[in-house]
Coordinates of C-alpha atoms and ligand atoms in Angstrom, one line a residue:
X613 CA 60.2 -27.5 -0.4
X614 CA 57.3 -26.1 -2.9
X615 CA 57.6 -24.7 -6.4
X616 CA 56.3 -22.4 -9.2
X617 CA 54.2 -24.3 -11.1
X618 CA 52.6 -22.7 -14.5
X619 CA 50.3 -23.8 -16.2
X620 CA 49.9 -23.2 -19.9
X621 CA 46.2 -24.3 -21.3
X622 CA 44.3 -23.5 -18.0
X623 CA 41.4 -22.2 -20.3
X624 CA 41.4 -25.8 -21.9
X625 CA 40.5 -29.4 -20.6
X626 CA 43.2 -30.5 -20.0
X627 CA 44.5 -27.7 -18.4
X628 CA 41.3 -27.1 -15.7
X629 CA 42.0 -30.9 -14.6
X630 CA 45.4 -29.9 -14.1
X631 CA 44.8 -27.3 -11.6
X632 CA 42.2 -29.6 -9.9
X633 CA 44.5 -32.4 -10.2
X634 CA 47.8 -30.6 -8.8
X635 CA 45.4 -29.4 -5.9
X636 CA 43.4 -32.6 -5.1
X637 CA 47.2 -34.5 -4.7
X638 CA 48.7 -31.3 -2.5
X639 CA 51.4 -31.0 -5.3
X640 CA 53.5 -28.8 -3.3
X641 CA 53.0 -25.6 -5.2
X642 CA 54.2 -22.1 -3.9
X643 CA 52.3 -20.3 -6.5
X644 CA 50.4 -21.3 -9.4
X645 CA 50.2 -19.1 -12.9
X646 CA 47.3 -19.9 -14.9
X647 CA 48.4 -19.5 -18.4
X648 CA 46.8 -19.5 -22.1
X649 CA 46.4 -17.2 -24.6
X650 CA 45.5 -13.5 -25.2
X651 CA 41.9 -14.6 -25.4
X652 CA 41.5 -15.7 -22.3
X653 CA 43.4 -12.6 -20.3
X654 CA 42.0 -11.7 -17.5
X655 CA 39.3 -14.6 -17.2
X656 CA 39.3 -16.7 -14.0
X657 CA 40.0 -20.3 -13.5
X658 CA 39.9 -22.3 -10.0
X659 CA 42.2 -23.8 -8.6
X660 CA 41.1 -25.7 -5.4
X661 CA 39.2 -23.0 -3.5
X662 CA 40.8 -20.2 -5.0
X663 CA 40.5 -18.0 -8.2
X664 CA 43.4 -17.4 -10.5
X665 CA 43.6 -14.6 -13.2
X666 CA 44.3 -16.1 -16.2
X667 CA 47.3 -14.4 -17.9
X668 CA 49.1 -14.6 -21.1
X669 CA 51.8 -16.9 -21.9
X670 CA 53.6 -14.7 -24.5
X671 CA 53.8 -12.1 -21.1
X672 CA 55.4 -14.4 -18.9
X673 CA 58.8 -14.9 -17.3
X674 CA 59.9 -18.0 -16.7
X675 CA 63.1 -17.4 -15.0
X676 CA 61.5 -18.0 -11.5
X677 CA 58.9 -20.8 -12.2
X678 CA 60.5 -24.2 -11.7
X679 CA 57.6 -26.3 -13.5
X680 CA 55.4 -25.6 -16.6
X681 CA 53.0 -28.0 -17.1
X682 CA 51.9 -27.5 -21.3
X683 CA 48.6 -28.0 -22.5
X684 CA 48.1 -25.8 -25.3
X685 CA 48.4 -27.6 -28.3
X686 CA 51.6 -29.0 -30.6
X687 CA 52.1 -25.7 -32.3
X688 CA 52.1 -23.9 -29.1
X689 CA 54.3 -26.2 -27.7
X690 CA 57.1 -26.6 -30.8
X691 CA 57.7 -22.6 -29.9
X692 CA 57.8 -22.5 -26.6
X693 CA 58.9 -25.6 -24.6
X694 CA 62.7 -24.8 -25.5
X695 CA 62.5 -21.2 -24.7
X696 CA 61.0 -21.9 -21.2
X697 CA 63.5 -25.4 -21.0
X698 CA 66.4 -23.1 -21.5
X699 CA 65.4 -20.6 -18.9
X700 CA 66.2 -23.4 -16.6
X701 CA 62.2 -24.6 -16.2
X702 CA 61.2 -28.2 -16.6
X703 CA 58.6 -28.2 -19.2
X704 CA 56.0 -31.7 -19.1
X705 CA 54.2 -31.2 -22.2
X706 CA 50.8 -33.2 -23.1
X707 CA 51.3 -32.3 -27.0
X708 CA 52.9 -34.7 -29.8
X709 CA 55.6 -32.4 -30.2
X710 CA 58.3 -33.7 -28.4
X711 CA 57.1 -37.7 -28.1
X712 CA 59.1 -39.3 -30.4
X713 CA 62.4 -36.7 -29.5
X714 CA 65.0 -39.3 -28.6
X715 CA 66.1 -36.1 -26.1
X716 CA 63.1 -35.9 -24.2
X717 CA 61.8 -38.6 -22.2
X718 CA 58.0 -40.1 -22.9
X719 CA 56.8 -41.2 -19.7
X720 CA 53.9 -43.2 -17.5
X721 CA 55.5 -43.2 -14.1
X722 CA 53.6 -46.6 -13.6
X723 CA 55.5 -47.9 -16.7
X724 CA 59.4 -46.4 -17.4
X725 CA 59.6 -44.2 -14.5
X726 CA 63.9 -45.0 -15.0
X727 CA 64.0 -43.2 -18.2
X728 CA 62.8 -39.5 -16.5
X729 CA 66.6 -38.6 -15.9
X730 CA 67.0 -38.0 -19.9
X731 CA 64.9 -34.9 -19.0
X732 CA 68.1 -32.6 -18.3
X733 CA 69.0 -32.8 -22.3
X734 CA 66.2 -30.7 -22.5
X735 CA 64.5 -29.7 -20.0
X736 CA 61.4 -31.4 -21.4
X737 CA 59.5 -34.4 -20.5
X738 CA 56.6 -35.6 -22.5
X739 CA 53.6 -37.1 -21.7
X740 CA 51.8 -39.7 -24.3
X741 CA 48.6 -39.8 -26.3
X742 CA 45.6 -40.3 -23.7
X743 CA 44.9 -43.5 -25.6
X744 CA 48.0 -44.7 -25.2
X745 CA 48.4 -43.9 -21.2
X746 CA 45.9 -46.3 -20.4
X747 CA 47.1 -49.0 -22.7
X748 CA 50.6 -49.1 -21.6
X749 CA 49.3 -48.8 -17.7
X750 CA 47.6 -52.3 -18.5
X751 CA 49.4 -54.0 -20.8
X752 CA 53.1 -53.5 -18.6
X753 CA 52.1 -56.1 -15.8
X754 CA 51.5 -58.3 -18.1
X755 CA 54.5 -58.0 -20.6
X756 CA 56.5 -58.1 -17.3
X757 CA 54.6 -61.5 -16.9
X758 CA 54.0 -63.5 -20.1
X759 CA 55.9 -60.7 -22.6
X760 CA 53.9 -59.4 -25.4
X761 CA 54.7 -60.3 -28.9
X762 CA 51.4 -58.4 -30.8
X763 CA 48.7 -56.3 -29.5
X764 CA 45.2 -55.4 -32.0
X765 CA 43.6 -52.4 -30.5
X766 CA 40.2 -50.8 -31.0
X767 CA 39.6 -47.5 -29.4
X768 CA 36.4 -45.7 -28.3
X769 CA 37.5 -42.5 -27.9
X770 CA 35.6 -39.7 -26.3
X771 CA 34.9 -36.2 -27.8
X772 CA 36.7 -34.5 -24.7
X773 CA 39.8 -36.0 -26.4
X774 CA 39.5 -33.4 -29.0
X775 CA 39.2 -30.2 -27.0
X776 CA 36.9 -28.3 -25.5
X777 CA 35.9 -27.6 -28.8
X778 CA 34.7 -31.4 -29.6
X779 CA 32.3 -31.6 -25.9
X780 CA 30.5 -28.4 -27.8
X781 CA 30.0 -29.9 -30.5
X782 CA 28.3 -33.1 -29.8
X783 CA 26.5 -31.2 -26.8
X784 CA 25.3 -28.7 -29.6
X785 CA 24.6 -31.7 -32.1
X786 CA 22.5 -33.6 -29.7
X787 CA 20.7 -30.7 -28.8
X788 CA 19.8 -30.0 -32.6
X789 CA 18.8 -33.7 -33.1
X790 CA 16.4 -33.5 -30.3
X791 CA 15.0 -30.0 -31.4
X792 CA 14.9 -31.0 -35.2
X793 CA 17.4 -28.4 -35.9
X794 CA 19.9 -27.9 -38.6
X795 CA 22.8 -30.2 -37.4
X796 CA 26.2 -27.9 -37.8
X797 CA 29.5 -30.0 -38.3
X798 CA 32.7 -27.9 -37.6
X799 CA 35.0 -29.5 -35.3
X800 CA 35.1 -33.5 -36.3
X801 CA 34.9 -34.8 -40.1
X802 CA 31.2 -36.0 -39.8
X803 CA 28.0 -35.6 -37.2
X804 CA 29.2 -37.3 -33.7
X805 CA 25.8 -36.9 -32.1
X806 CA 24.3 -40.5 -32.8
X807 CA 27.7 -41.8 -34.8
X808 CA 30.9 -43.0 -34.6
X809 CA 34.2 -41.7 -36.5
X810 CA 36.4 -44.1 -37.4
X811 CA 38.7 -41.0 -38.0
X812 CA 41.3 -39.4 -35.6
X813 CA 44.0 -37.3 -36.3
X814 CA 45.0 -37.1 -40.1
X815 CA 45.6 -39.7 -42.6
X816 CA 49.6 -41.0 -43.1
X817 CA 50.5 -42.7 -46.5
X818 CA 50.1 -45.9 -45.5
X819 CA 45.8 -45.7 -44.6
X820 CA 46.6 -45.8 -41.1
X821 CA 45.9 -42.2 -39.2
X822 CA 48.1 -40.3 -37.1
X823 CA 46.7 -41.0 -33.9
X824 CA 46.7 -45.0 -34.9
X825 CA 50.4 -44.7 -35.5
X826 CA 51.0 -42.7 -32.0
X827 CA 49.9 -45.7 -30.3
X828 CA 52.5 -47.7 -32.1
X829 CA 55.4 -45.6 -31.7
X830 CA 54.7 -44.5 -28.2
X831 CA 54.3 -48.6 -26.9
X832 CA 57.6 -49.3 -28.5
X833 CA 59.5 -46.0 -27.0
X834 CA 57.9 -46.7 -23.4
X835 CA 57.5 -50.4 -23.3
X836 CA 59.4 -52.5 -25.5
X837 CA 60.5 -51.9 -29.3
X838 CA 59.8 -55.7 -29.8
X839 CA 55.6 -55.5 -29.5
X840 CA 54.1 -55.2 -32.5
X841 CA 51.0 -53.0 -32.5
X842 CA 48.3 -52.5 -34.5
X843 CA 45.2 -50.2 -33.9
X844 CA 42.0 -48.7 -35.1
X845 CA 41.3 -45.4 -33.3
X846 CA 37.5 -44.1 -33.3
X847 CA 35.7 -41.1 -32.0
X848 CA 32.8 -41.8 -30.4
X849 CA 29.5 -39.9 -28.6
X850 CA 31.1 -39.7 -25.0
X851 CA 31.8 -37.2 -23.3
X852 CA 34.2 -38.1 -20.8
X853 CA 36.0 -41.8 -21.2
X854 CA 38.7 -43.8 -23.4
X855 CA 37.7 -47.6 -23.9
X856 CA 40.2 -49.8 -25.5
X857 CA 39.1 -53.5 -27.0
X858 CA 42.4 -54.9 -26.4
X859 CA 43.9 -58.7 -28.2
X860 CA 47.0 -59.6 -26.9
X861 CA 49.2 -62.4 -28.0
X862 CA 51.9 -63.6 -25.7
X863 CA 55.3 -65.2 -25.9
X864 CA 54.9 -67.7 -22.7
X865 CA 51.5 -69.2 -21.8
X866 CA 48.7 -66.9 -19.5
X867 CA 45.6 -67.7 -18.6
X868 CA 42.9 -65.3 -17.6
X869 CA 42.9 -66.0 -14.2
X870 CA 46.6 -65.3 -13.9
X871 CA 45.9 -61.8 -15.7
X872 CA 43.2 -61.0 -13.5
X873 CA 45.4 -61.2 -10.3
X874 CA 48.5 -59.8 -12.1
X875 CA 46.2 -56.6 -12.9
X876 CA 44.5 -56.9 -9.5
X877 CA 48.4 -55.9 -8.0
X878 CA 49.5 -53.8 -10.4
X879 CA 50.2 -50.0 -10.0
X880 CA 47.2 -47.6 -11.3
X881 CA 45.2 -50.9 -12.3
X882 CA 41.6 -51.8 -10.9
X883 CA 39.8 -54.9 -11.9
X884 CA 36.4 -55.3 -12.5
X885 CA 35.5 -57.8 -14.5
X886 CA 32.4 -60.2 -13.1
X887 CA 30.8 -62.0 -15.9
X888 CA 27.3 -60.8 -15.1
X889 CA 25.0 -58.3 -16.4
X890 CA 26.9 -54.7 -15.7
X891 CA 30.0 -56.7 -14.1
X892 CA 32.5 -54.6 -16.2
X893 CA 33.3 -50.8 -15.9
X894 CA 32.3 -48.1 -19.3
X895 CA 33.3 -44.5 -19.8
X896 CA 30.6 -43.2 -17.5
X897 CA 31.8 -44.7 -14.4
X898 CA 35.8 -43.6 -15.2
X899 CA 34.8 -39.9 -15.9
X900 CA 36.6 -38.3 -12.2
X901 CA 39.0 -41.6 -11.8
X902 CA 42.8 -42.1 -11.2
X903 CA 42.3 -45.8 -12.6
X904 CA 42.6 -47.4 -15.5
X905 CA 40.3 -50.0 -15.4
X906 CA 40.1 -53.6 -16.7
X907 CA 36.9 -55.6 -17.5
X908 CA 36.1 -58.6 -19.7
X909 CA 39.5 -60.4 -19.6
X910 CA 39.3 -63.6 -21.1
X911 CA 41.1 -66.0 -23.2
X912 CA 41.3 -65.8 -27.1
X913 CA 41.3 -69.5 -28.5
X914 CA 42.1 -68.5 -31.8
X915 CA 46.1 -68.0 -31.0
X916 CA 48.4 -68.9 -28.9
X917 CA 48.9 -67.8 -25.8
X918 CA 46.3 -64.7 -26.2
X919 CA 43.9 -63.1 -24.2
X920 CA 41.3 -60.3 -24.8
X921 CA 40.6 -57.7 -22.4
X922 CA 38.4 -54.1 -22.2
X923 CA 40.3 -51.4 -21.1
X924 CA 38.8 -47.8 -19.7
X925 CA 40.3 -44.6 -18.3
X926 CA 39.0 -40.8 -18.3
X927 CA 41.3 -39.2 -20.5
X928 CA 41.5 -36.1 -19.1
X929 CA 43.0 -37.5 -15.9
X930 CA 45.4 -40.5 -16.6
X931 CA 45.5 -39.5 -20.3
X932 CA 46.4 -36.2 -19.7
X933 CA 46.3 -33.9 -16.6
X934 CA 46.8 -37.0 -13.7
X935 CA 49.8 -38.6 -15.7
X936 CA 51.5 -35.3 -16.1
X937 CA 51.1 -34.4 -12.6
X938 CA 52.4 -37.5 -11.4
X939 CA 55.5 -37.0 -13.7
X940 CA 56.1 -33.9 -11.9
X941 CA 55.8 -35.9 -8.7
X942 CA 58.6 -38.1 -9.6
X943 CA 60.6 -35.2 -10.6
X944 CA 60.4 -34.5 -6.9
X945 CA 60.4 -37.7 -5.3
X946 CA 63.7 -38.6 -7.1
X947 CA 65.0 -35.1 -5.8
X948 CA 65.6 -34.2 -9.7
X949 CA 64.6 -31.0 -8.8
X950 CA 64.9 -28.4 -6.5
X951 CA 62.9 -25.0 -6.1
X952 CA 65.1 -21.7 -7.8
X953 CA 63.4 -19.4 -4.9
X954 CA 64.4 -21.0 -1.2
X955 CA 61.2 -20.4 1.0
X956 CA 61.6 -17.5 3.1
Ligands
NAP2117 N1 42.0 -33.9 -24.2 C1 42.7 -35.0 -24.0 O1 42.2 -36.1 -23.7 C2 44.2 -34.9 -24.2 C3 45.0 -36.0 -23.8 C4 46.3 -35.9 -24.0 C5 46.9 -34.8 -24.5 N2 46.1 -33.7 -24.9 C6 46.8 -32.6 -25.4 O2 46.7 -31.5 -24.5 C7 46.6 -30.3 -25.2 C8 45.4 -29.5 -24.8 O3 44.2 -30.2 -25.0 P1 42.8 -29.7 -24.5 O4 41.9 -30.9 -24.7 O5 42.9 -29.2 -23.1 O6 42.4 -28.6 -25.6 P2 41.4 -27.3 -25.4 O7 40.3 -27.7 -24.4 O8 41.1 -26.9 -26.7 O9 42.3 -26.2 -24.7 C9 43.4 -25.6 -25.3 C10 44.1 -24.6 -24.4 O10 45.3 -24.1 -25.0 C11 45.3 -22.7 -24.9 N3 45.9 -22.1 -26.1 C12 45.6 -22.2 -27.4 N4 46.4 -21.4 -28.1 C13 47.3 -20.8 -27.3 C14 48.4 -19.9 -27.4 N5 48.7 -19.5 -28.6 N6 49.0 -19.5 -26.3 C15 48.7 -19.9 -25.1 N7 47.6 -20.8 -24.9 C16 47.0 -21.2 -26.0 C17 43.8 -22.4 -24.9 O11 43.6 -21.1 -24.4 P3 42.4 -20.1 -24.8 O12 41.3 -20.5 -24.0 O13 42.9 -18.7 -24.5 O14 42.2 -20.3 -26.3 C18 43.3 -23.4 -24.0 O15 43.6 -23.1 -22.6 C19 46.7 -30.7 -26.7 O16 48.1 -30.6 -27.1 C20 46.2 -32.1 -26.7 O17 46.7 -32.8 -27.8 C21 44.8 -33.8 -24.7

């Protein structure tokens, strides 16, 4: 059994770790359309060791594909996941658009895999903020365990998060700092070469910014409605890489050696956390990685029943492209779908 996958975004980051992704797993694919939009026609993109021709998504049919995997923005995505839903293709979309739908399942297969058979309402499945993938990875062993009453969350989040777009423009910024060139800002609200931004996403009424309140709303829809949440999301000069300072307060008592071996079992999780000099994992070493890792775990005195932890995953891969891919792999695995062209 092997299906039509498209995918939309094969230009962008997301969408180039995609087509890796789907061919580093042997996703079983029957044919692949690279998709974005009329800029990129006719431009090439790989997909394991062949070369697709990038076509246009306002050209293409969807009546035969079976799977389009979205990566082309919110905007893109408000217009045309229904369309392609209602021609009877499963659409797993990486954009906000359809998160907080109470039609369209939000999933991390390691966390609420259960909730993917709401997909049929519409025919779309979404897949959550990169900072939020790696949180909820971590954090559902050990709500399962202790159960979570508040969570305080820092992010360090890299400039891939932002687009291709953002990697140019702290490549192109560090570049002009080195040369003592004019330093252009375009793409983020300040310089990022050298900086930090404690800025993502716009600003909401209340001070907090959009991409602080995704990670609220996205914990409570996947994990449990009863977790408070509270975060400060920042842009940092990384390429490749989400870190997470992570305070937890529990219900029931849990020390950091429980944690440790509760995250050492748990599904996508790897532990590194010796208390030496480089015994913990950063950005750098996640860039390419499946896991989400855990360092620094420890316990916080200064509540009851907390702990502190560090938490880093590429983005591109569990926050995005892997996550998504390994939706579509449930999809299959739970035989919740079936190709719409029987091989010959
Ligand atoms: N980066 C992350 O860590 C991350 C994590 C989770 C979710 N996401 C989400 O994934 C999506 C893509 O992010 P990205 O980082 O890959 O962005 P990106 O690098 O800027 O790529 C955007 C892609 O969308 C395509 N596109 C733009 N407008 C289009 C249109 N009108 N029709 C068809 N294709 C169009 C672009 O094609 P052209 O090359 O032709 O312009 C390009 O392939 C966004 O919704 C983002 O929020 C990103």
């Amino acid at each position: 059994m092997s299906f039509k996958v498209a995918v939309v975004g094969a230009t962008g980051n997301v969408g180039r770790e995609m087509l890796n992704i789907l061919d580093e797993r042997g996703f079983p694919v029957s044919e692949v359309v690279a998709l974005a939009s009329r800029r990129s026609q006719g431009t090439e993109v790989s997909f394991g060791d062949r070369t697709l021709k990038v076509r246009t998504l306002d050209q293409h049919d969807f009546s035969d594909t079976d799977i389009c995997v979205m990566s082309a923005g919110g905007n893109v995505s408000k217009e045309w996941s229904p369309k392609i839903g209602k021609q009877g293709c499963v659409v797993i979309d990486n954009s906000s658009a359809f998160r907080y739908d109470q039609d369209v399942p939000l999933i991390v297969p390691e966390v609420n895999p259960d909730a993917i058979s709401l997909f049929t309402r519409k025919n779309i499945i979404a897949n959550p903020n990169c900072s939020t993938a790696q949180l909820v990875v971590a954090l559902k062993p050990l709500h399962d365990a202790a159960t979570i009453k508040r969570v305080v969350v820092a992010t360090y989040q890299s400039v891939s998060g932002a687009g291709k777009e953002g990697m140019d423009e702290l490549f192109t910024q560090t570049r002009a700092v080195f040369v003592a060139d004019g330093v252009d800002v375009k793409k983020f609200t300040k310089r990022i070469a050298f900086n930090v931004i404690p800025h993502i996403d716009v600003f909401l009424d209340d001070g907090f910014t959009k991409e602080e309140w995704k990670m609220v709303a996205e914990t409570k829809k996947m994990l449990d409605p009863k977790i408070k949440l509270t975060a400060t999301c920042v842009r940092v000069p990384v390429f490749i890489g989400h870190s997470e300072a992570v305070n937890i307060e529990f219900e029931k008592p849990i020390t950091a050696d429980e944690a440790r071996d509760i995250l050492r079992e748990a599904p996508g999780c790897q532990v590194l956390d010796k208390r030496e000099d480089g015994g913990y994992i950063t950005p750098l070493e996640s860039a390419g990685e499946d896991a989400t890792f855990i360092s620094r775990i420890r316990e916080d005195s200064t509540v009851d029943n907390g702990l502190s932890m560090w938490v880093v995953s590429d983005n591109l891969r569990k926050g995005a492209a892997l996550n998504a891919v390994q939706i579509a792999e449930l999809l299959v695995e739970r035989g919740l779908i079936q190709p719409k062209k029987k091989a010959a």
